[in-house]
Amino acid sequence: MSETATTDTHCPYCALQCGMGLRRTEGAVPVEVVERPGFPVNLGALCGKGSNAAAVLAPGARLTTPLVRVDGELRPAGWGEALDRIATELSATAATHGRDAVGVFGGGGLTNEKAYLLGKFARVVLGTSTIDYNGRFCMSSAAAGGIRAFGLDRGLPFPVADIPKAGCVILVGGNPAETMPPFVRYLRELQDNGGTLIVVDPRRTRTAELADLHLAPRPGTDLALALGLLHLVVADGRTDEAFIAERTTGWPETRAAAMAHWPEHVEAVTGVPLPQLREAAEMFCAAETAMVLTARGPEQQSKGTDTVSAWINLCLATGNAGRPYAGYGCLTGQGNGQGGREHGQKADQLPGYRKLDDPAARAHVAAVWGVHPDSLPGPGPSAYELLDSLGTKVRSLLLMGSNPVVSAPRSTHITERLRSLDFLAVCDVVLSETAALADVVLPVTQWAEETGTLTNLEGRVILRRKAVDAPPGVRSDLEVLHGLAGRLGHGEGFDTDAEKVFEELRRASSGGPADYAGISYRRIVEQDGVFWPCPDGDHPGTPRLFLDRFATPDGRARFTPVQHRPAAEEPDAEYPVRLTTGRVLAQYQSGAQTRRVEALNSAAPGAFVELHPQLAERLGVADGDRVAVVSRRGRTVTPARLTTAIRPDTVFMPFHWPGEANANVHTNPALDPTSRMPEFKVCAVRLEAVAAA
Ligand code: SF4
């Protein structure tokens, strides 16, 4: 590569996976981000996170040597010593406590190749069923709802470019104006084309400001809202009976469930005035085609799967599925939130979105891996259950691409569980709050220093390409798995070359729901990404799913009758306020990378608690005052930020910061019974003014 060469690649952060170029520089930061206008999803646009992404490549910002804990201190070590220590400790745990006492925890930001090889490492080398990943905390309810209705989970069953061609979009619990700003152009185009945008959010966010109609329900009542809208649609005779008859099953039971939710009752439960409910139903039904897009707001609830089903039911009842410019979709959050949930790092899953308890799936994947199907362990615990069992059932943990000290619900408890482990190994780019607890920390390559595929929120498989060499002392996650597998008796089958791993992934996914068999690195580059399923080299890929049939045995979409139920923790006299959490424009997830970028940190330097002036007045709190938020799980102290853009009965905290500012100190690990998603989006707290020091 010449000194001025620019490499086409993608952003390291969210699921939009914006295309960008990286141009070599002579400075301390070895590349600079430049526009890549030809990539069709973002057409050159980037948010501040993406345009400042190169800063984390600077030598001072990241780890460049393995660290091994000696006499209580993390000290620099060689790779041989570090890998030997991990292999020895994992083996000792398995020998003493059994294979399932060795846990593996992955991440939704890992490339497809890493997620695939991590799952294979757990099942083949460690022989443990104890593997899950932080994507369980992001999209699992949407995935479960999608599979329940359509027989298949792909976040968006259509390209983002279809969104402006819908007549109406209801966006439930998502704030792309801050989380993925380049996506907003599709919402603006929708409106420019005469379509309408309805945003459902307890806060008047920057996205809600754009809407033609903003509905602000109490946190945790999105399910009731969807039922109320369906009730109105039925009562007004606006259902699509031909579509229901030809392409769905289960309507009578779902219709009955919706009719039990009277709009007046829904108004009382949600706090959304009845005229607004009627207006939303009218806007949705008046459109020739309509979409519902959900994000973490309705999904991160202890009834998240049923909530997603309620919104899908609204789509199906109005014929808005299985045809162009209509349907239900989920706005995936993490960079590889889609691909990361397809290739085997989930507790119940084998590559290609195959099920671990399916004998045919086990036989297929075992053949690719060269092992006997009976040697593969069964399904294991979900992410929160895994973390909650650390130090008791699970005694040693290998963690890759996650920072649960900041990002897990009930984070103080999970931090204690991590501290109670016999052994913790962490692979990360930086010394995250979780890595700081580890016995061994391995410094690994990051996005611009390695090649690999990711699958964006549309189901488009894209290629992130290496633009620059990693500093000496840094190795890739694939090299880590290769090194550990070799030490644990598996010298073959763990390639360090990403493209070779992808070739194996193609074979392992062949014939599965997420079929990548026909996708190659070459095709990805030539086609600006390939949409799965793509079963062979002559197949063009599948930008739009379900046009002819749904992925159910009979080809019909399935209605699911659901009932509203309260959040696991409703406000009471002791904890009278609802807390909801989310992201801000300049930070990403646990902030492990973005908090190290000066431009982002100065834009968003710390946490805060957002509250309505009416609530602030009752508490005697002024804007900027320090406020304690107290829940059954802990106490945080942050500055108050007063705004009329939030309901007076609700407060909001962003979740990017650790310590006494960590919003996840409070979040409730009550789990959805189907997806095992914790209830991040609503819990009960009280606020206390903190006297100035
Ligand atoms: S929207 Fe997402 S993918 Fe695009 S630049 Fe921002 S963080 Fe990166």
PDB file of C-alpha atoms and ligand atoms in Angstrom, residues 11 13-14 16-18 46-47 49-50 179-182, ligand 1:
ATOM      1  CA  CYS A  11     -17.059   2.242  11.050  1.00  0.00           C
ATOM      2  CA  TYR A  13     -19.308   1.188  16.049  1.00  0.00           C
ATOM      3  CA  CYS A  14     -23.039   0.745  15.438  1.00  0.00           C
ATOM      4  CA  LEU A  16     -25.549   0.887  10.457  1.00  0.00           C
ATOM      5  CA  GLN A  17     -21.931  -0.006   9.612  1.00  0.00           C
ATOM      6  CA  CYS A  18     -21.384   3.185   7.648  1.00  0.00           C
ATOM      7  CA  LEU A  46     -20.812   9.758   9.300  1.00  0.00           C
ATOM      8  CA  CYS A  47     -21.648  10.756  12.838  1.00  0.00           C
ATOM      9  CA  LYS A  49     -18.289   8.688  16.598  1.00  0.00           C
ATOM     10  CA  GLY A  50     -17.373   7.412  13.161  1.00  0.00           C
ATOM     11  CA  THR A 179     -27.544   6.672  18.036  1.00  0.00           C
ATOM     12  CA  MET A 180     -27.106   6.487  14.233  1.00  0.00           C
ATOM     13  CA  PRO A 181     -27.572   9.965  12.736  1.00  0.00           C
ATOM     14  CA  PRO A 182     -26.952   9.059   9.064  1.00  0.00           C
TER      15      PRO A 182
HETATM   16  S1  SF4 B   1     -24.004   5.994  12.569  1.00  0.00           S
HETATM   17 FE1  SF4 B   1     -23.024   4.213  13.515  1.00  0.00          FE
HETATM   18  S2  SF4 B   1     -21.845   3.253  11.887  1.00  0.00           S
HETATM   19 FE2  SF4 B   1     -22.364   5.341  11.195  1.00  0.00          FE
HETATM   20  S3  SF4 B   1     -20.632   6.603  11.769  1.00  0.00           S
HETATM   21 FE3  SF4 B   1     -22.081   6.721  13.464  1.00  0.00          FE
HETATM   22  S4  SF4 B   1     -21.497   5.095  14.893  1.00  0.00           S
HETATM   23 FE4  SF4 B   1     -20.475   4.702  12.953  1.00  0.00          FE
END
